[in-house]
Every structure is written in C-alpha cells, then in structure tokens.
Amino acid sequence: MLPDELDTIAADWSWRTDAELRLTALRGRFEALTGEAPPLGRPWPGLNGAGDGTGARDREPWPLRERVPFRDLVLPHRHRDGRTRWFRFGGAPFWLPDGSVGGWRGIGAEVAGPPAAPGPETGRLVAALDAMPIGVSLFDPELRLVVANDRLRDLYDLPAALTRPGTPLEDIIRANARLGHYPGMDPDEAWAFVAGRVGRRVRLERERPLPNGLLLKTIVTPLPDGSTLVVHEDATDRARADARLAEQNRRLDHALTHMSHGLVLFDAAHRVTVVNRQFLDLYGLSPETVHAGITAEELIHRRTEAGNFPGLTPEEAWGQVRQRLATRTRYRLDQTLVDGRVIAVTYAPTPEGGFVTVHEDVTAAKRAEAQIVHMARHDALTGLPNRTLLHEGLAEALARGSGVTAVLCLDLDRFKTVNDTLGHAVGDKLLCQVTARLAAAIRDEAAMGTATLARLGGDEFALVLRPTTRFRAGRLAGRLIEAVGRDYDIDGTRVTVGLSVGLALTPRDGTDPEGLLRAADMALYRAKAEGRGIHRFFEPAMDVAIQARRGVELDLRTALAEQHFALAFQPFLGLDHNRIAGFEALLRWHHPVRGVVSPAAFVPIAEETGMIVPLGEWVLRRACREAARWPEPVRVSVNLSPVQFRGGDIDATVIAALREAGLDPHRLELEITEGVLLQDSESTLAILHRLKRLGVRIAMDDFGTGYSSLGYLRAFPFDKIKIDRAFVADLSVRPDALAIVRAVTTLADSLGMTTTAEGVETEEQLAHLRQAGCTEVQGYLVSRPVPADAVAPMLGGDAVGGSPRRF
C-alpha cells in the first residue's frame, strides 16, 4: 500500500527497491525531471546530492532504515543544467511471507522548493509541546499526524520517522502493535480496535501497560474542526500512589471493621462521615438508621430511642451533648446503659472543624477496678475488711464521738501448730470457719451497725464496737472465746483451737486509731502470757512492759554493733570412756547496766527482729575459732535458730566459719530443733544434707517435746539425739520417764545415732542413764558452763567415775 492514493495520482514517478535498498524499478517522469537515466541497481533514491556523499543522508534521518511507512520527505537534486531541484518522497516497506522486509515501494514528485522553515510562532509552539511532561499528538480529519512532541516518542520508544507530519495514524498504530504496545493484539486487530473507537468521535480514556513497565493513560478528544487530539500520560507513579492509597484505605477499613472500639467521625457540619460496625453493635443500632450523612442530633435521638440515655428524652440527651460539643475541648466520660454496661466515650475535635468520638465497653474493666478496690480494703481469704478499712472505719467512729468505742484484738491459740502439722490448706479452711463463728457471734451488733469485724493477717482479727460499755465488751469477748473454742471438723479431721482477746476502750486507753489498736494489742499480749483462752483489758502497766521489751531490742542492736557478747562452753561427757567428748557453745550478754542478760530474755526478741541471723553467725565463727585452739580434737556444738535457715544460705555461712578457723568439719556439731524443719522441710533438708556431706554432725535438740519428732528421724539421718531435760528430771520419780529414755536410746542405737541427756544434776540420774544405754550426758553434775579460757585445763583430767574432777 502506498502512503496515500491521492499522492499516487499526483506523483511524477513510482519506485521500488530490494531489501538492500537498491532501486529495482522506476516508472514515470524520473528521467525527464532529473535529467538522469533510471539509476536501477543504485541506492535509493537515485538523486545527486541525496545519499551519495552530498550530506543529505546526514542531514535527514534515513527513513527506509526504520522499516515504517513515511511521507513528505523532501530531498534536493543537482540537475545537469546546474540548478537544484526538490522532490517529495513517500513510501512503505513490503513484507515477505516469513515476516522479513522484502523491500520498499513508493512515489516521488517535484515540488517548488525546500520545506519552509517554521516561523517564530510555530517554533514557540513546538518548543512548548516538547517541554510538556505528557505526550501530545494532533491528527487532521484524515487521521494524518499534524504534530507530535518529543515526549510522545520517548513514551513509546518510536522512531523519528513515525512522528513526522503527515504520518497516518494507522501506520503509527500498526508500528506500536509490532512493538508490543497492544498486548494480545496483532497489528490488524490493534488498528481495528483503535479505528472503531476513534471513529465514534467521542471523548475516550484508556489505561494500558507497556512492555517496559510503564502504565499509560490515553485521552482521545475529537475537536470541532474534525481533527483529533490525543494526550498520552505516564500514569505509573499516579497508579502506584493510587494503589498505596487504596491499600491504606483497605487497611483503614480493615482496622475500622476489626477494632474493638466503636468509632464515629463527623464533619464540620456535624454530619456523620464514617461509622463502623462496632459502634452499631455496641448500642444496638442498625445500619439503616445510623449511616453516613445523618446529623449528630439525629444520631443522639436514635441512640436515646434505643435506651442509651436512661431517664432522658431525646431532646434532653441532645441538649447535654450539644453543650459539650460547643466547648471544642477533648473530654472523656463514662455512660451507664440500661442493661448495666458501662461505655467510655472519648470526644476529640478535628482541625477541619469536625470531631471524632470513640466508644469503648469498659464494663469488665470497671468491675475489675471495683474488685481491685475491694481487694485493697478486704481480706482475700475471708472477705472481711482488712487493716486499712478497719483503720478508716475506726477513725470515722472516733470522729463521731458518740459513746464509748471498744477495740478488741483477737488471736487464735495453737493455730501455728495446726498450720504446721496439717498444712496451709487446712489452716485456711479453719480460718474461714473461725470467721463464720465470729460473724455469727456478733450478728445482732453487726445488723445494728455497731460492730465491725476485720482480719489483720494470719490468725489475727480485730473487732470495733460502738457505742458500748466495758461490761458489754467484756461479755462479748467471752462469747467469742466460747464460740471459737468449740471443735472443728475439717475434711474429716477434728481440729481444736482457742482464742485470746485484748480490749481497749475510749477515751481512757486512747482517742486515735493507732493508740487504741496498740493498747488492745498489748492487752492481747498479756492474755497470751497469762494462759491463753482468756480476755484482758488494757492497763497502763502493760505499756511499761512493752516499753521495757522495746528497750531490750534497742540495747540488743547496740550490743550487736559493739560486740558486748561472749561465749561460754558446757562440756558433754562420753560415757563409754568417761571423758569429755565436746563442748556446747552458749551465748552470754554482758550488759553494762543490766549485767548478765539471760538468753531467754533476748533470744526470742532477736529471732522476732531477725537480729538472730548476724548474731548466730558471730556465735558460729567465734565457736569454731575457739575450738581450733583446744589441745584435744573434741567436738564443739553450736545451736542454730530456725530463722537462720530462712535465707537459704546457712550452709555457706558454716563453710566460711570452718575455713576461717581452719577447723575440721567433723569436729563441728550443729543442734537444731524440729522448728527448723517445720518452716520449709524440703529446703531445710537439702541444706542439712549438704552440711552432712561436708562431715558436719547434725543433732536434734529437745527430742520428744514436739509433735513429729519420729517423722523427722525418718526424713533425715541425724548423728545425735538430745534428750530433753524434762525427761531426765523425772527419772527418779516417774517410772515411765525411764521407759521413754530407754526407748529413745534403743531407737537411736538402731538408727546409728548417739544420744545426749541434758540437765543431768545427780548421781542417781547418771546411773539411770548409764543403765538405759545413753551415750553422752550434759549438766551441772559434769560441769556448769565455763569461760572460753577454762576449756583447755578441763581437757587435761578425767571426769565422772573413778576419781572425778568437779568443775
């Protein structure tokens, strides 16, 4: 096909080339117009000055090498008469069956002169088009290209020949199809598609991807004069931005749909623009009644109709909301719905003049918060008020000042034994049953609001009576003691505990909560000391006793810091060889004012305050150092308190003392009571086993005075059993005492343990113990405790039997 049939009619000659662009045929007036013989076999176009070294090929792109149709190519020719003549060419490639170019054919015609140079206006228009970021092409009514800018060529990667003025749109479309710019279409299909759309003469938009990854948007606009403007825009970045925005919107929609809170967004006109499903579900609303476009007032009306504003009409509810909105200030409030749910509503204004509300169901959180507040002021086990709430209630009662207020401090007797022997689970059940009995005993007073029962912790309770009298308070205390003292059945086990009560009254014993509780506690201490199971009123003398105890505690701290302590040593005698087998280290406190203070007066205080830990470590280190200096390798025995085992590192303390003194571990004997094993038997046994593996001997002190001594003999392989002095004292007066001692020595012997009888003071007791098979004895008959420097001389002589030495 030639570029245009009309051009063919107006042509001066036609031409044809082979694939190497050599002319193979010429028909028409070529020879007459050019003055040259037909240049068959020569390169196209066969003119002098075009493609033959004249520079024309360099001045103009050589269209035949682009393999696309062309037209309006004007070339010069040097005629034989010396003049330069100008000829216009057009042509198109023809294709072989295998898809390769077989050659070219086209037309030529003489024109008056060279192409006219563009004028200033045209130049400015072309420059403007080339500077545009979009591709622009304009086609005349016959769909021939009038103008195209550089951006169009860049977008489609087109050869320059295809964007020359006069190029038919069909040629451009077919060339684009061959470049893959119409995916899935061959050139014929692509041209049919475009021709059909352009022929409708309506504005069209289309986006399509190119093979190079670009996304092009094409806008076809028919113009009134019959021409067609086509704009080509690189929409890749915009499409990516749209995709990102779409993804953000998708995520936002997903978040709004799946967020746990309800959300409503209003514009500056107070109309709903966004509302999520959670909001509707939260308030029982339907999407048909609550949706984008309704006003805030309409929304409040519909919420009121759904019961979201209990006790308010729609107008009243909107009036309250409108007042809050008018402030344009962020706020948060809790709303309680008719079904009891609590919804937290957060309002926040937006910069555009609208606002957003977030609605969260905080019912569970509010209940948890109330539970936490309750737990902070109530006992978890019994549900009774705790010390904090008791203190507040007592302060309120005292502030009212109506009549006498009594404070009763209650403490269970023998509860620790139950807890230690039967376990904490039984102890907790016992506390709950005790609480029920106490509550039943004060039911009448509690119903009148004159009694408040509280648990202070452990087995300690407190009771506030108001108003009352000394007589009524004392009578109630007796009733409580009687109620608690009855037997309990816990999981089939009969349990018995008692109750001791201390009472304090206003205004005599105090006028503030701290003073009254302290006075009642001192009275309780007196009741405990006087036999338990009784009640005592506070007396001023009790305060004196407490202050004295406090003085001992303060002096004890000073003595520990200034080393006012010393060790005495009491020997224990081995009956097999009748010689001293070792010494027990005994702590002595030499007070500068009080004189020698008995261990019974300060050791319990040291244990309660925790001072027994550093004090016990001092005793252990000093005893090991003294024993290391003795002339004979006898044993040294040191008592350990249960408190020393609570830290879990007493074994490290023992090892450090042995290393510091350089003492053989086999010479150290540690005495413990079953109280050590009661507090954490598993951990304690592990410590004892580690010490025993070192070679340290372990002795059970005061054997037979507890409740589970035999069980502990099975749990741990003690090296020695110390028979309590209570059994030794009764050897001469009670036959059963001797039987018990004999049973203990027999048991110890069968278990590979030695026995030491304490408190031996007479020859008769010694004889009974020898007969019973006791291994060692200790007491005033052998020797009283002696200072450290008296130990060495004692190791030089014999003891009881033969010619005894008395110390």
mmCIF file with all atom_site columns, N, CA and C in Angstrom, residues 316-368:
data_model
loop_
_atom_site.group_PDB
_atom_site.id
_atom_site.type_symbol
_atom_site.label_atom_id
_atom_site.label_alt_id
_atom_site.label_comp_id
_atom_site.label_asym_id
_atom_site.label_entity_id
_atom_site.label_seq_id
_atom_site.pdbx_PDB_ins_code
_atom_site.Cartn_x
_atom_site.Cartn_y
_atom_site.Cartn_z
_atom_site.occupancy
_atom_site.B_iso_or_equiv
_atom_site.pdbx_formal_charge
_atom_site.auth_seq_id
_atom_site.auth_comp_id
_atom_site.auth_asym_id
_atom_site.auth_atom_id
_atom_site.pdbx_PDB_model_num
ATOM 1   N N  . GLU A 1 316 ? -33.529 16.157 75.704 1.00 0.00 ? 316 GLU A N  1
ATOM 2   C CA . GLU A 1 316 ? -32.652 16.374 76.861 1.00 0.00 ? 316 GLU A CA 1
ATOM 3   C C  . GLU A 1 316 ? -31.261 15.797 76.612 1.00 0.00 ? 316 GLU A C  1
ATOM 4   N N  . ALA A 1 317 ? -31.231 14.615 76.016 1.00 0.00 ? 317 ALA A N  1
ATOM 5   C CA . ALA A 1 317 ? -29.932 13.995 75.729 1.00 0.00 ? 317 ALA A CA 1
ATOM 6   C C  . ALA A 1 317 ? -29.138 14.838 74.738 1.00 0.00 ? 317 ALA A C  1
ATOM 7   N N  . TRP A 1 318 ? -29.803 15.313 73.687 1.00 0.00 ? 318 TRP A N  1
ATOM 8   C CA . TRP A 1 318 ? -29.102 16.131 72.700 1.00 0.00 ? 318 TRP A CA 1
ATOM 9   C C  . TRP A 1 318 ? -28.650 17.450 73.322 1.00 0.00 ? 318 TRP A C  1
ATOM 10  N N  . GLY A 1 319 ? -29.450 18.012 74.210 1.00 0.00 ? 319 GLY A N  1
ATOM 11  C CA . GLY A 1 319 ? -29.061 19.248 74.868 1.00 0.00 ? 319 GLY A CA 1
ATOM 12  C C  . GLY A 1 319 ? -27.767 19.092 75.650 1.00 0.00 ? 319 GLY A C  1
ATOM 13  N N  . GLN A 1 320 ? -27.613 17.979 76.364 1.00 0.00 ? 320 GLN A N  1
ATOM 14  C CA . GLN A 1 320 ? -26.372 17.739 77.106 1.00 0.00 ? 320 GLN A CA 1
ATOM 15  C C  . GLN A 1 320 ? -25.190 17.571 76.155 1.00 0.00 ? 320 GLN A C  1
ATOM 16  N N  . VAL A 1 321 ? -25.388 16.792 75.096 1.00 0.00 ? 321 VAL A N  1
ATOM 17  C CA . VAL A 1 321 ? -24.295 16.554 74.144 1.00 0.00 ? 321 VAL A CA 1
ATOM 18  C C  . VAL A 1 321 ? -23.906 17.841 73.439 1.00 0.00 ? 321 VAL A C  1
ATOM 19  N N  . ARG A 1 322 ? -24.897 18.636 73.052 1.00 0.00 ? 322 ARG A N  1
ATOM 20  C CA . ARG A 1 322 ? -24.622 19.879 72.331 1.00 0.00 ? 322 ARG A CA 1
ATOM 21  C C  . ARG A 1 322 ? -23.782 20.832 73.173 1.00 0.00 ? 322 ARG A C  1
ATOM 22  N N  . GLN A 1 323 ? -24.057 20.888 74.471 1.00 0.00 ? 323 GLN A N  1
ATOM 23  C CA . GLN A 1 323 ? -23.267 21.756 75.347 1.00 0.00 ? 323 GLN A CA 1
ATOM 24  C C  . GLN A 1 323 ? -21.808 21.323 75.384 1.00 0.00 ? 323 GLN A C  1
ATOM 25  N N  . ARG A 1 324 ? -21.594 20.020 75.419 1.00 0.00 ? 324 ARG A N  1
ATOM 26  C CA . ARG A 1 324 ? -20.208 19.533 75.448 1.00 0.00 ? 324 ARG A CA 1
ATOM 27  C C  . ARG A 1 324 ? -19.510 19.785 74.116 1.00 0.00 ? 324 ARG A C  1
ATOM 28  N N  . LEU A 1 325 ? -20.244 19.608 73.013 1.00 0.00 ? 325 LEU A N  1
ATOM 29  C CA . LEU A 1 325 ? -19.635 19.833 71.698 1.00 0.00 ? 325 LEU A CA 1
ATOM 30  C C  . LEU A 1 325 ? -19.245 21.292 71.516 1.00 0.00 ? 325 LEU A C  1
ATOM 31  N N  . ALA A 1 326 ? -20.018 22.184 72.098 1.00 0.00 ? 326 ALA A N  1
ATOM 32  C CA . ALA A 1 326 ? -19.758 23.611 71.916 1.00 0.00 ? 326 ALA A CA 1
ATOM 33  C C  . ALA A 1 326 ? -18.432 24.035 72.517 1.00 0.00 ? 326 ALA A C  1
ATOM 34  N N  . THR A 1 327 ? -17.909 23.264 73.452 1.00 0.00 ? 327 THR A N  1
ATOM 35  C CA . THR A 1 327 ? -16.638 23.640 74.087 1.00 0.00 ? 327 THR A CA 1
ATOM 36  C C  . THR A 1 327 ? -15.447 23.382 73.181 1.00 0.00 ? 327 THR A C  1
ATOM 37  N N  . ARG A 1 328 ? -15.615 22.486 72.172 1.00 0.00 ? 328 ARG A N  1
ATOM 38  C CA . ARG A 1 328 ? -14.494 22.115 71.279 1.00 0.00 ? 328 ARG A CA 1
ATOM 39  C C  . ARG A 1 328 ? -13.275 21.690 72.098 1.00 0.00 ? 328 ARG A C  1
ATOM 40  N N  . THR A 1 329 ? -13.517 21.018 73.206 1.00 0.00 ? 329 THR A N  1
ATOM 41  C CA . THR A 1 329 ? -12.453 20.567 74.099 1.00 0.00 ? 329 THR A CA 1
ATOM 42  C C  . THR A 1 329 ? -12.542 19.051 74.238 1.00 0.00 ? 329 THR A C  1
ATOM 43  N N  . ARG A 1 330 ? -11.391 18.400 74.180 1.00 0.00 ? 330 ARG A N  1
ATOM 44  C CA . ARG A 1 330 ? -11.351 16.945 74.323 1.00 0.00 ? 330 ARG A CA 1
ATOM 45  C C  . ARG A 1 330 ? -11.872 16.547 75.711 1.00 0.00 ? 330 ARG A C  1
ATOM 46  N N  . TYR A 1 331 ? -12.704 15.511 75.748 1.00 0.00 ? 331 TYR A N  1
ATOM 47  C CA . TYR A 1 331 ? -13.188 15.039 77.041 1.00 0.00 ? 331 TYR A CA 1
ATOM 48  C C  . TYR A 1 331 ? -13.442 13.537 76.975 1.00 0.00 ? 331 TYR A C  1
ATOM 49  N N  . ARG A 1 332 ? -13.592 12.939 78.169 1.00 0.00 ? 332 ARG A N  1
ATOM 50  C CA . ARG A 1 332 ? -13.918 11.515 78.296 1.00 0.00 ? 332 ARG A CA 1
ATOM 51  C C  . ARG A 1 332 ? -14.927 11.367 79.418 1.00 0.00 ? 332 ARG A C  1
ATOM 52  N N  . LEU A 1 333 ? -15.976 10.586 79.155 1.00 0.00 ? 333 LEU A N  1
ATOM 53  C CA . LEU A 1 333 ? -16.976 10.344 80.191 1.00 0.00 ? 333 LEU A CA 1
ATOM 54  C C  . LEU A 1 333 ? -17.452 8.891  80.086 1.00 0.00 ? 333 LEU A C  1
ATOM 55  N N  . ASP A 1 334 ? -17.933 8.388  81.214 1.00 0.00 ? 334 ASP A N  1
ATOM 56  C CA . ASP A 1 334 ? -18.464 7.026  81.264 1.00 0.00 ? 334 ASP A CA 1
ATOM 57  C C  . ASP A 1 334 ? -19.983 7.092  81.291 1.00 0.00 ? 334 ASP A C  1
ATOM 58  N N  . GLN A 1 335 ? -20.631 6.317  80.419 1.00 0.00 ? 335 GLN A N  1
ATOM 59  C CA . GLN A 1 335 ? -22.084 6.260  80.367 1.00 0.00 ? 335 GLN A CA 1
ATOM 60  C C  . GLN A 1 335 ? -22.540 4.868  80.763 1.00 0.00 ? 335 GLN A C  1
ATOM 61  N N  . THR A 1 336 ? -23.515 4.797  81.651 1.00 0.00 ? 336 THR A N  1
ATOM 62  C CA . THR A 1 336 ? -24.086 3.518  82.060 1.00 0.00 ? 336 THR A CA 1
ATOM 63  C C  . THR A 1 336 ? -25.385 3.307  81.299 1.00 0.00 ? 336 THR A C  1
ATOM 64  N N  . LEU A 1 337 ? -25.484 2.203  80.575 1.00 0.00 ? 337 LEU A N  1
ATOM 65  C CA . LEU A 1 337 ? -26.662 1.906  79.778 1.00 0.00 ? 337 LEU A CA 1
ATOM 66  C C  . LEU A 1 337 ? -27.716 1.206  80.633 1.00 0.00 ? 337 LEU A C  1
ATOM 67  N N  . VAL A 1 338 ? -28.901 1.044  80.073 1.00 0.00 ? 338 VAL A N  1
ATOM 68  C CA . VAL A 1 338 ? -29.998 0.429  80.828 1.00 0.00 ? 338 VAL A CA 1
ATOM 69  C C  . VAL A 1 338 ? -29.697 -1.016 81.187 1.00 0.00 ? 338 VAL A C  1
ATOM 70  N N  . ASP A 1 339 ? -28.860 -1.694 80.389 1.00 0.00 ? 339 ASP A N  1
ATOM 71  C CA . ASP A 1 339 ? -28.541 -3.093 80.690 1.00 0.00 ? 339 ASP A CA 1
ATOM 72  C C  . ASP A 1 339 ? -27.376 -3.227 81.666 1.00 0.00 ? 339 ASP A C  1
ATOM 73  N N  . GLY A 1 340 ? -26.884 -2.089 82.188 1.00 0.00 ? 340 GLY A N  1
ATOM 74  C CA . GLY A 1 340 ? -25.822 -2.139 83.190 1.00 0.00 ? 340 GLY A CA 1
ATOM 75  C C  . GLY A 1 340 ? -24.430 -2.008 82.625 1.00 0.00 ? 340 GLY A C  1
ATOM 76  N N  . ARG A 1 341 ? -24.276 -2.069 81.297 1.00 0.00 ? 341 ARG A N  1
ATOM 77  C CA . ARG A 1 341 ? -22.953 -1.907 80.714 1.00 0.00 ? 341 ARG A CA 1
ATOM 78  C C  . ARG A 1 341 ? -22.461 -0.472 80.871 1.00 0.00 ? 341 ARG A C  1
ATOM 79  N N  . VAL A 1 342 ? -21.155 -0.344 80.965 1.00 0.00 ? 342 VAL A N  1
ATOM 80  C CA . VAL A 1 342 ? -20.545 0.979  81.080 1.00 0.00 ? 342 VAL A CA 1
ATOM 81  C C  . VAL A 1 342 ? -19.737 1.241  79.817 1.00 0.00 ? 342 VAL A C  1
ATOM 82  N N  . ILE A 1 343 ? -20.042 2.355  79.123 1.00 0.00 ? 343 ILE A N  1
ATOM 83  C CA . ILE A 1 343 ? -19.361 2.709  77.879 1.00 0.00 ? 343 ILE A CA 1
ATOM 84  C C  . ILE A 1 343 ? -18.562 3.985  78.115 1.00 0.00 ? 343 ILE A C  1
ATOM 85  N N  . ALA A 1 344 ? -17.267 3.910  77.825 1.00 0.00 ? 344 ALA A N  1
ATOM 86  C CA . ALA A 1 344 ? -16.412 5.100  77.909 1.00 0.00 ? 344 ALA A CA 1
ATOM 87  C C  . ALA A 1 344 ? -16.443 5.808  76.560 1.00 0.00 ? 344 ALA A C  1
ATOM 88  N N  . VAL A 1 345 ? -16.853 7.082  76.568 1.00 0.00 ? 345 VAL A N  1
ATOM 89  C CA . VAL A 1 345 ? -16.954 7.872  75.340 1.00 0.00 ? 345 VAL A CA 1
ATOM 90  C C  . VAL A 1 345 ? -15.859 8.938  75.366 1.00 0.00 ? 345 VAL A C  1
ATOM 91  N N  . THR A 1 346 ? -15.027 8.934  74.334 1.00 0.00 ? 346 THR A N  1
ATOM 92  C CA . THR A 1 346 ? -13.972 9.937  74.202 1.00 0.00 ? 346 THR A CA 1
ATOM 93  C C  . THR A 1 346 ? -14.293 10.828 73.006 1.00 0.00 ? 346 THR A C  1
ATOM 94  N N  . TYR A 1 347 ? -14.332 12.138 73.251 1.00 0.00 ? 347 TYR A N  1
ATOM 95  C CA . TYR A 1 347 ? -14.607 13.121 72.195 1.00 0.00 ? 347 TYR A CA 1
ATOM 96  C C  . TYR A 1 347 ? -13.341 13.919 71.924 1.00 0.00 ? 347 TYR A C  1
ATOM 97  N N  . ALA A 1 348 ? -13.029 14.108 70.627 1.00 0.00 ? 348 ALA A N  1
ATOM 98  C CA . ALA A 1 348 ? -11.860 14.917 70.269 1.00 0.00 ? 348 ALA A CA 1
ATOM 99  C C  . ALA A 1 348 ? -12.189 15.724 69.017 1.00 0.00 ? 348 ALA A C  1
ATOM 100 N N  . PRO A 1 349 ? -11.979 17.044 69.048 1.00 0.00 ? 349 PRO A N  1
ATOM 101 C CA . PRO A 1 349 ? -12.232 17.868 67.848 1.00 0.00 ? 349 PRO A CA 1
ATOM 102 C C  . PRO A 1 349 ? -11.156 17.624 66.805 1.00 0.00 ? 349 PRO A C  1
ATOM 103 N N  . THR A 1 350 ? -11.497 17.822 65.534 1.00 0.00 ? 350 THR A N  1
ATOM 104 C CA . THR A 1 350 ? -10.542 17.673 64.438 1.00 0.00 ? 350 THR A CA 1
ATOM 105 C C  . THR A 1 350 ? -10.197 19.050 63.887 1.00 0.00 ? 350 THR A C  1
ATOM 106 N N  . PRO A 1 351 ? -9.021  19.198 63.254 1.00 0.00 ? 351 PRO A N  1
ATOM 107 C CA . PRO A 1 351 ? -8.612  20.516 62.739 1.00 0.00 ? 351 PRO A CA 1
ATOM 108 C C  . PRO A 1 351 ? -9.564  21.084 61.710 1.00 0.00 ? 351 PRO A C  1
ATOM 109 N N  . GLU A 1 352 ? -10.322 20.218 61.007 1.00 0.00 ? 352 GLU A N  1
ATOM 110 C CA . GLU A 1 352 ? -11.199 20.709 59.954 1.00 0.00 ? 352 GLU A CA 1
ATOM 111 C C  . GLU A 1 352 ? -12.513 21.250 60.491 1.00 0.00 ? 352 GLU A C  1
ATOM 112 N N  . GLY A 1 353 ? -12.703 21.215 61.820 1.00 0.00 ? 353 GLY A N  1
ATOM 113 C CA . GLY A 1 353 ? -13.938 21.718 62.402 1.00 0.00 ? 353 GLY A CA 1
ATOM 114 C C  . GLY A 1 353 ? -14.898 20.632 62.805 1.00 0.00 ? 353 GLY A C  1
ATOM 115 N N  . GLY A 1 354 ? -14.613 19.407 62.429 1.00 0.00 ? 354 GLY A N  1
ATOM 116 C CA . GLY A 1 354 ? -15.461 18.295 62.835 1.00 0.00 ? 354 GLY A CA 1
ATOM 117 C C  . GLY A 1 354 ? -14.989 17.710 64.157 1.00 0.00 ? 354 GLY A C  1
ATOM 118 N N  . PHE A 1 355 ? -15.384 16.485 64.403 1.00 0.00 ? 355 PHE A N  1
ATOM 119 C CA . PHE A 1 355 ? -14.932 15.819 65.628 1.00 0.00 ? 355 PHE A CA 1
ATOM 120 C C  . PHE A 1 355 ? -15.076 14.312 65.457 1.00 0.00 ? 355 PHE A C  1
ATOM 121 N N  . VAL A 1 356 ? -14.410 13.574 66.330 1.00 0.00 ? 356 VAL A N  1
ATOM 122 C CA . VAL A 1 356 ? -14.462 12.124 66.316 1.00 0.00 ? 356 VAL A CA 1
ATOM 123 C C  . VAL A 1 356 ? -14.816 11.646 67.718 1.00 0.00 ? 356 VAL A C  1
ATOM 124 N N  . THR A 1 357 ? -15.632 10.624 67.801 1.00 0.00 ? 357 THR A N  1
ATOM 125 C CA . THR A 1 357 ? -15.970 10.012 69.089 1.00 0.00 ? 357 THR A CA 1
ATOM 126 C C  . THR A 1 357 ? -15.601 8.539  69.050 1.00 0.00 ? 357 THR A C  1
ATOM 127 N N  . VAL A 1 358 ? -14.980 8.081  70.129 1.00 0.00 ? 358 VAL A N  1
ATOM 128 C CA . VAL A 1 358 ? -14.586 6.681  70.276 1.00 0.00 ? 358 VAL A CA 1
ATOM 129 C C  . VAL A 1 358 ? -15.352 6.114  71.461 1.00 0.00 ? 358 VAL A C  1
ATOM 130 N N  . HIS A 1 359 ? -15.928 4.941  71.265 1.00 0.00 ? 359 HIS A N  1
ATOM 131 C CA . HIS A 1 359 ? -16.800 4.335  72.268 1.00 0.00 ? 359 HIS A CA 1
ATOM 132 C C  . HIS A 1 359 ? -16.246 2.956  72.638 1.00 0.00 ? 359 HIS A C  1
ATOM 133 N N  . GLU A 1 360 ? -15.960 2.768  73.918 1.00 0.00 ? 360 GLU A N  1
ATOM 134 C CA . GLU A 1 360 ? -15.334 1.526  74.385 1.00 0.00 ? 360 GLU A CA 1
ATOM 135 C C  . GLU A 1 360 ? -16.155 0.935  75.531 1.00 0.00 ? 360 GLU A C  1
ATOM 136 N N  . ASP A 1 361 ? -16.433 -0.349 75.427 1.00 0.00 ? 361 ASP A N  1
ATOM 137 C CA . ASP A 1 361 ? -17.131 -1.052 76.504 1.00 0.00 ? 361 ASP A CA 1
ATOM 138 C C  . ASP A 1 361 ? -16.129 -1.348 77.618 1.00 0.00 ? 361 ASP A C  1
ATOM 139 N N  . VAL A 1 362 ? -16.243 -0.622 78.720 1.00 0.00 ? 362 VAL A N  1
ATOM 140 C CA . VAL A 1 362 ? -15.295 -0.769 79.833 1.00 0.00 ? 362 VAL A CA 1
ATOM 141 C C  . VAL A 1 362 ? -15.959 -1.453 81.022 1.00 0.00 ? 362 VAL A C  1
ATOM 142 N N  . THR A 1 363 ? -17.051 -2.185 80.762 1.00 0.00 ? 363 THR A N  1
ATOM 143 C CA . THR A 1 363 ? -17.765 -2.839 81.857 1.00 0.00 ? 363 THR A CA 1
ATOM 144 C C  . THR A 1 363 ? -16.853 -3.766 82.634 1.00 0.00 ? 363 THR A C  1
ATOM 145 N N  . ALA A 1 364 ? -16.120 -4.632 81.912 1.00 0.00 ? 364 ALA A N  1
ATOM 146 C CA . ALA A 1 364 ? -15.236 -5.578 82.597 1.00 0.00 ? 364 ALA A CA 1
ATOM 147 C C  . ALA A 1 364 ? -14.135 -4.858 83.348 1.00 0.00 ? 364 ALA A C  1
ATOM 148 N N  . ALA A 1 365 ? -13.592 -3.792 82.727 1.00 0.00 ? 365 ALA A N  1
ATOM 149 C CA . ALA A 1 365 ? -12.527 -3.042 83.391 1.00 0.00 ? 365 ALA A CA 1
ATOM 150 C C  . ALA A 1 365 ? -13.042 -2.367 84.658 1.00 0.00 ? 365 ALA A C  1
ATOM 151 N N  . LYS A 1 366 ? -14.280 -1.827 84.588 1.00 0.00 ? 366 LYS A N  1
ATOM 152 C CA . LYS A 1 366 ? -14.855 -1.187 85.770 1.00 0.00 ? 366 LYS A CA 1
ATOM 153 C C  . LYS A 1 366 ? -15.095 -2.204 86.878 1.00 0.00 ? 366 LYS A C  1
ATOM 154 N N  . ARG A 1 367 ? -15.559 -3.378 86.484 1.00 0.00 ? 367 ARG A N  1
ATOM 155 C CA . ARG A 1 367 ? -15.772 -4.418 87.505 1.00 0.00 ? 367 ARG A CA 1
ATOM 156 C C  . ARG A 1 367 ? -14.448 -4.844 88.116 1.00 0.00 ? 367 ARG A C  1
ATOM 157 N N  . ALA A 1 368 ? -13.429 -4.981 87.255 1.00 0.00 ? 368 ALA A N  1
ATOM 158 C CA . ALA A 1 368 ? -12.105 -5.354 87.760 1.00 0.00 ? 368 ALA A CA 1
ATOM 159 C C  . ALA A 1 368 ? -11.560 -4.261 88.677 1.00 0.00 ? 368 ALA A C  1
#
